Coordinates of C-alpha atoms in Angstrom, one line a residue:
Chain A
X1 CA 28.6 -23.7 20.4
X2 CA 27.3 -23.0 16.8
X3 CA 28.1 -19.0 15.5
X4 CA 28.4 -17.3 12.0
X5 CA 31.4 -16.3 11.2
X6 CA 31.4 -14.1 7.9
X7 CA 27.5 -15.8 7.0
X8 CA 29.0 -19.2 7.6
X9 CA 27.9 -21.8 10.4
X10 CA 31.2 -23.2 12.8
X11 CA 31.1 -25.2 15.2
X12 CA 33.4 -23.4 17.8
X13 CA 35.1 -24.4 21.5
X14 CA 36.1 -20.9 22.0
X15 CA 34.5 -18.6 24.6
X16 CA 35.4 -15.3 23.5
X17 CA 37.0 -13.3 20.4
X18 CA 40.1 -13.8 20.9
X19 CA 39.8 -17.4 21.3
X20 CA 37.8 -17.5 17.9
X21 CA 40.3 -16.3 15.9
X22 CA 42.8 -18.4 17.3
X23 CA 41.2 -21.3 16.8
X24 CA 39.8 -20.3 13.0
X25 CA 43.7 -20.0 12.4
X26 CA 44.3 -16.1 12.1
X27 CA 47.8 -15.4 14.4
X28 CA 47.9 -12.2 16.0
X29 CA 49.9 -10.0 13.6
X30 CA 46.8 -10.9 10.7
X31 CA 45.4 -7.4 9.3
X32 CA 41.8 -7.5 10.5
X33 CA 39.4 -6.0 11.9
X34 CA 36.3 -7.5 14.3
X35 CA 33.2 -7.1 14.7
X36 CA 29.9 -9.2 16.4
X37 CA 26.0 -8.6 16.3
X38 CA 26.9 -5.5 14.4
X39 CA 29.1 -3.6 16.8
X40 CA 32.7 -3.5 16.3
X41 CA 35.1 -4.9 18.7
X42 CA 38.1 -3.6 18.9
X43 CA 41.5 -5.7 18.8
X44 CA 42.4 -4.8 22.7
X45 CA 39.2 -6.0 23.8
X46 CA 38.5 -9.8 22.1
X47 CA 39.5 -11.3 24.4
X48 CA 37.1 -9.7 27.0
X49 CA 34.4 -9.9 24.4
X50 CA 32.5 -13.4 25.6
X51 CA 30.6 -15.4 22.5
X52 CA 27.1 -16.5 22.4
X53 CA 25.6 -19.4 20.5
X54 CA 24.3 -17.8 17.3
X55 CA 26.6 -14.7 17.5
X56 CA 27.1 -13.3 14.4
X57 CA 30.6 -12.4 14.3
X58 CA 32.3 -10.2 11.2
X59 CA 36.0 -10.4 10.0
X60 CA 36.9 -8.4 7.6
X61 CA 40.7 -7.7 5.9
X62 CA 41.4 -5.0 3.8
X63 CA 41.0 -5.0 0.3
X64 CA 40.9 -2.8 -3.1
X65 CA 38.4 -0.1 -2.8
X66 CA 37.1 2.9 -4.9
Chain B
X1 CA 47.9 25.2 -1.1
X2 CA 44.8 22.9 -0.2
X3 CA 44.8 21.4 2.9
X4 CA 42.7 17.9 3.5
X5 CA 42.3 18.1 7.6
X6 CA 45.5 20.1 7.8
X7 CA 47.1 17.7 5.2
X8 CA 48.6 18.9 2.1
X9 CA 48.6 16.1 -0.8
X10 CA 51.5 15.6 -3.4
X11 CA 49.1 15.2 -5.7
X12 CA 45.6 16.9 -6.5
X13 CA 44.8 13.3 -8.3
X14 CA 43.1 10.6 -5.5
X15 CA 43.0 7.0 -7.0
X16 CA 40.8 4.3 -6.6
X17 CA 42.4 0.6 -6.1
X18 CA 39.8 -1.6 -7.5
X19 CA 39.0 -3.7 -10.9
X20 CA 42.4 -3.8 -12.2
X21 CA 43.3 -6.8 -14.2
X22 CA 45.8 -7.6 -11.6
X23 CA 47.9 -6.1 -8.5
X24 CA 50.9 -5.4 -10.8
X25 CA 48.6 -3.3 -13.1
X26 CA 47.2 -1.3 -10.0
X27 CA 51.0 -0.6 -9.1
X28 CA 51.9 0.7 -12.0
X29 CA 48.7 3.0 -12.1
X30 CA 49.6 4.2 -9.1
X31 CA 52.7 5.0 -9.3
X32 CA 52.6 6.8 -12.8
X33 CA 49.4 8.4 -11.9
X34 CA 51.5 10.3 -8.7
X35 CA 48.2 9.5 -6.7
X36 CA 48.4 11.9 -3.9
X37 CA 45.8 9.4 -1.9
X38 CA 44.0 5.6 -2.5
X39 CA 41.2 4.8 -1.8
X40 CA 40.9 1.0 0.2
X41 CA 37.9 -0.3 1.5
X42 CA 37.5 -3.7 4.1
X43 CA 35.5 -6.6 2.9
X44 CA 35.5 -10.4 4.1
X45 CA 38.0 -12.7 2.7
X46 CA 38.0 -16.3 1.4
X47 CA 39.0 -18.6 4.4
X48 CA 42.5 -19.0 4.2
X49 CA 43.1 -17.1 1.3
X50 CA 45.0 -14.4 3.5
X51 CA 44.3 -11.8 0.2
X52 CA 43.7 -8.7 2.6
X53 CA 47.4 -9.2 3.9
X54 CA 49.0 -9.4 0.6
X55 CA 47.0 -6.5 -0.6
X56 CA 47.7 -4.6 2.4
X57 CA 51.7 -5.0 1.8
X58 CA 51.2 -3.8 -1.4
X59 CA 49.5 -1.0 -0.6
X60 CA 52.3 -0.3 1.9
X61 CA 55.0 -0.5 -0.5
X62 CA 53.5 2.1 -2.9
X63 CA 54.2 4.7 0.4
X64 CA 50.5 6.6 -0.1
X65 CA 48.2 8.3 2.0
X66 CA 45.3 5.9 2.3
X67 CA 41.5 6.9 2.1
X68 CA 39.4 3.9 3.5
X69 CA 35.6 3.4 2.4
X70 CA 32.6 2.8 3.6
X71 CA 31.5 1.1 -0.1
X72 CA 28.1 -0.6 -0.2
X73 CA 26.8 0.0 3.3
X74 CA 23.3 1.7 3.4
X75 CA 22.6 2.7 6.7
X76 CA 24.1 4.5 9.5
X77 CA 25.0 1.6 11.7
X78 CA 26.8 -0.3 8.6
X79 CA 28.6 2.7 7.5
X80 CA 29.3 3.6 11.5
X81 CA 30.8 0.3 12.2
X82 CA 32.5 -0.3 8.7
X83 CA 34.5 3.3 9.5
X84 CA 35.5 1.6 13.2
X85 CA 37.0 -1.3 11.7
X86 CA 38.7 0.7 8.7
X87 CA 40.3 2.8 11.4
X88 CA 42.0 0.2 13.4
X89 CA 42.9 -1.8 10.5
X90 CA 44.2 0.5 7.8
X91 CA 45.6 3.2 11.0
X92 CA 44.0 6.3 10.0
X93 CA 41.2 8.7 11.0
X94 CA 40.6 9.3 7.7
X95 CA 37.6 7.7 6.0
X96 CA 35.4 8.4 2.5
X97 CA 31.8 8.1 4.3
X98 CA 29.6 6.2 1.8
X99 CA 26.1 5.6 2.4
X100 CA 24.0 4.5 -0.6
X101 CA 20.4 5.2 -0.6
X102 CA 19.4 4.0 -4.1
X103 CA 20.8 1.0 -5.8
X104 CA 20.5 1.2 -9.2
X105 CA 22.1 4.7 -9.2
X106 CA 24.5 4.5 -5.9
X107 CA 22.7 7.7 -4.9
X108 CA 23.9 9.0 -1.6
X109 CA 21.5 8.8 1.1
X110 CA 22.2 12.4 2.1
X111 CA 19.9 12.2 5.4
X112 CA 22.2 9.0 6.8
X113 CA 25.2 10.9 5.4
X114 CA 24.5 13.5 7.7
X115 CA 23.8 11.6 10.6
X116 CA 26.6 8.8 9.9
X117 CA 29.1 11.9 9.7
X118 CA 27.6 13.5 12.8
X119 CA 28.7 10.7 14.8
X120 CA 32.0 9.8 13.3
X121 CA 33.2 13.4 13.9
X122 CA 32.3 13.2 17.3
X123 CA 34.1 10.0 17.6
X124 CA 37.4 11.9 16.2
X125 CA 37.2 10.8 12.2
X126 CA 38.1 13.2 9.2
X127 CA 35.2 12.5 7.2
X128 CA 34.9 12.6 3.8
X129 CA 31.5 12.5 2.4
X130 CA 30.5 11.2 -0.8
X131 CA 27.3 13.2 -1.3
X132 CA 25.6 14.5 -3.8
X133 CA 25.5 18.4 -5.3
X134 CA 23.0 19.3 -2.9
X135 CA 23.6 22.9 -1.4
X136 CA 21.6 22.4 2.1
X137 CA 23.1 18.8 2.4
X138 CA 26.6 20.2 2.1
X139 CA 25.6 22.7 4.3
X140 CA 24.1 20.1 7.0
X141 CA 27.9 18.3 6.3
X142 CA 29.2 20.6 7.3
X143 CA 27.8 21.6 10.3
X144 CA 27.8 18.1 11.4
X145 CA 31.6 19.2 11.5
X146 CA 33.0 17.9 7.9
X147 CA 35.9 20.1 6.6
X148 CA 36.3 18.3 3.5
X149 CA 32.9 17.4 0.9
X150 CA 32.9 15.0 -1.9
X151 CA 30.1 15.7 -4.6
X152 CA 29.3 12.6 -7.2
X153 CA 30.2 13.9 -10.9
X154 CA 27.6 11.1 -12.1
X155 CA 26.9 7.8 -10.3
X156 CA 29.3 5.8 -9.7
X157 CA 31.2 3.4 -12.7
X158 CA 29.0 5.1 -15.3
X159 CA 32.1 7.6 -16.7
X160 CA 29.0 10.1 -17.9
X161 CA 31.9 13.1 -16.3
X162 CA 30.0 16.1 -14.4
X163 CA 26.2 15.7 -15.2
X164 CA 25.1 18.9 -13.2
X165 CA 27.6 21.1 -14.3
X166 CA 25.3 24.3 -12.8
X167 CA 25.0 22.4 -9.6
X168 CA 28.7 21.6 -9.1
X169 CA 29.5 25.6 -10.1
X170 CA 26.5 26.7 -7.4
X171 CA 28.4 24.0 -4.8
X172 CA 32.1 25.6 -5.5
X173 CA 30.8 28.9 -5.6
X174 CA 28.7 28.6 -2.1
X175 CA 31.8 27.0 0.2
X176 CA 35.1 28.7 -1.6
X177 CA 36.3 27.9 1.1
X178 CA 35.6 24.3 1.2
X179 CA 38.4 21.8 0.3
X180 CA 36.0 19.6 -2.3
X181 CA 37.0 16.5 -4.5
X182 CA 34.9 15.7 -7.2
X183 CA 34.4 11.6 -6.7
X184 CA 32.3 9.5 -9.4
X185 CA 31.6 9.2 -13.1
X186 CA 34.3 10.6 -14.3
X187 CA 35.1 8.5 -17.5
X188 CA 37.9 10.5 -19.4
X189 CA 40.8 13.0 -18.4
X190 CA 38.6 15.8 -19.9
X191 CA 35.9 15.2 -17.1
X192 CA 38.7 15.7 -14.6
X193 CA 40.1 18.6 -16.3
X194 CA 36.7 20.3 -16.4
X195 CA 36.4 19.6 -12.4
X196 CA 39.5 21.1 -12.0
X197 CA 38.9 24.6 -14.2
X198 CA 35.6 24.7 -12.2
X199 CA 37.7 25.2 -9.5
X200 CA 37.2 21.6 -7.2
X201 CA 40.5 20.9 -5.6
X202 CA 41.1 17.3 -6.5
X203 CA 39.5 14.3 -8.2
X204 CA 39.1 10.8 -7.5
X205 CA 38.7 8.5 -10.1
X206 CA 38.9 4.7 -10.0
X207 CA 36.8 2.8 -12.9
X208 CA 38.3 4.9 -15.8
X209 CA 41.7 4.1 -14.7
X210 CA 40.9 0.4 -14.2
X211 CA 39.1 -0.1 -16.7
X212 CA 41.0 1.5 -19.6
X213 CA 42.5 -0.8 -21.8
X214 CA 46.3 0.0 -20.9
X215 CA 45.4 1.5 -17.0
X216 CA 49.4 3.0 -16.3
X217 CA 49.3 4.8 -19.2
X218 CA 45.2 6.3 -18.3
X219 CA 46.7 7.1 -14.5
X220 CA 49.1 9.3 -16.5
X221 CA 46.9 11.3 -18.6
X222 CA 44.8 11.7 -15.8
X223 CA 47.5 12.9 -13.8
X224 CA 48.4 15.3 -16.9
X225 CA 44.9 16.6 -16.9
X226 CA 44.3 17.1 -13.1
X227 CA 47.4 19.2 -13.8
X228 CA 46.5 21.6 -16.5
X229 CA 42.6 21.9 -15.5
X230 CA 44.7 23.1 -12.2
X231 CA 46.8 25.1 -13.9
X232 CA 43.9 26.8 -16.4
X233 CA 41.6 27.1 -13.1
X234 CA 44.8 29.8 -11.2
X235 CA 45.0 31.4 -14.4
X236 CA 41.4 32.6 -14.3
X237 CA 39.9 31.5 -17.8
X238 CA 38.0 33.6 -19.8
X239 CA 34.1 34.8 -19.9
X240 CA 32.3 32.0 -22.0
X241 CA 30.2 34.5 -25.0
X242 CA 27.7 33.5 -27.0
X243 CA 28.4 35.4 -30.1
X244 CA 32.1 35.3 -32.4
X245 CA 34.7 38.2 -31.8
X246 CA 37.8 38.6 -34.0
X247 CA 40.6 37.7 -32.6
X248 CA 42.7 39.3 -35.3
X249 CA 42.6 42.8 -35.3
X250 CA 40.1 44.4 -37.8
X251 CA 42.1 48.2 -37.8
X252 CA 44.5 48.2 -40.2
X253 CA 42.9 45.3 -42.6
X254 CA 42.8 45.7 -46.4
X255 CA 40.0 46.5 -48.6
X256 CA 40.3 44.4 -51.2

């Protein structure tokens, strides 16, 4: 299944959030926050949040800020 | 005492984390400016780079209230969802509620502000909105249940100080009541000084700090000036006049 990932193609086994991540190589204490088509998706639910081909799927870390 | 959503700050000065020349620097700043809050914000990082984590500690270690953005979005959905994401990630319900409307000036869009903060406060955020000077926006604010507004001194990065110094007095004057920070444009510790005497309850300044060419020391004298501007502010200056009076008594002087 092809999906963006921060503007980026991947070519992607996983199903769901959760499964994304995992496999992009972020472990589950990493900072970040989720988010796909637009709508945040909270850390609780990834793993109930099922991926499309062509999602577009946000993750974003914290950084400096004004 | 000014409280920020029932919080009271150790420090009337709110700092901005970005552009430093490195996270050492920012530190530093930080720590000698007595920040009472920082601002963060959330953007996408490098692929493997793991930045946001090492910033994050960082932050952490500094032991500071945290103020996350919503720098650069321009609509309500983008701001919405940005303000979501900051939540979980940084841990608070806090969140400085940007949404630009014009790009070369960073204008707030005051008509998504509105709306954006409308819907965060029903969702159970403490918004602060970075807004313009506008009287019947703040009002709108407001009523879309913000306790706490953020007027722009003069876009943002610019360092012009306050550019609508009658405006800013109308806003402080209208909502006493108001806990207000004046955020943007603010170049020197003068600027901040003259927000404070106007009565605002805190600044936040980011570029002037970061940018200055020796930043610890800058985050001090801004510190210093939130201070006395404070200080003059309680002490109730007096009436500006337009022509000269003595100041040393005329009875008593010679004729000579």
């Amino acid at each position: 299944m092809q999906i963006l990932v921060n503007d980026e193609r991947h070519d992607v086994t996983a199903c769901d959030l959760a499964a994304l991540l995992d496999e992009l190589g972020y472990d589950a204490t990493a900072r970040i926050a989720t988010a796909v088509d637009g709508c945040f998706v909270a850390a609780g639910r990834r793993a109930a949040h099922p991926l499309h081909d062509g999602a577009r799927v946000e993750i974003l870390a914290p950084m400096q800020g004004g | 005492m000014t409280l920020f959503y029932g919080t009271e700050l150790s420090s009337r000065l709110m700092l901005g984390t970005a552009q430093y020349p490195s996270p050492e620097i920012l530190a530093d700043a930080v720590r000698r400016a007595g920040a009472g809050v920082v601002t963060v914000s959330l953007r996408r990082e490098a692929a493997g780079t793991r930045a946001g984590q090492a910033f994050w500690a960082l932050i952490r270690e500094l032991d500071v209230p945290v103020l996350p953005n919503t720098a650069g979005c321009h609509t309500v959905r983008e701001a919405v969802t940005t303000a979501q994401m900051a939540r979980e990630v940084f841990g608070t319900d806090w969140i400085k509620l940007e949404v630009i409307g014009e790009s070369d000036t960073l204008q707030p869009d005051m008509f998504a502000l509105v709306e954006a903060a409308r819907i965060l406060t029903e969702d159970g955020f403490r918004v602060f909105p970075y807004m313009t000077e506008d009287l019947v926006g703040a009002e709108r604010l407001l009523r879309a249940g913000c306790e706490v507004l953020m007027p722009w001194g003069a876009p943002i990065g610019s360092g012009k100080g306050l550019n609508n110094l009658f405006g800013l007095r109308a806003l402080r004057a209208h909502f006493p009541d108001i806990p207000m920070v004046v955020d943007a444009g603010i170049g020197v510790p003068s600027h901040a000084a003259q927000a404070m005497e106007l009565g605002y309850d805190a600044v936040l300044i980011n570029t002037a700090v970061a940018k200055a060419g020796d930043p610890a020391e800058m985050a001090r004298a801004f510190a210093m000036a939130v201070e006395a501007g404070r200080m003059a502010y309680i002490a109730d200056p007096m009436e500006e006049r337009d022509m000269a009076v003595p100041s040393t008594p005329v009875i008593g002087q010679a004729v000579l």
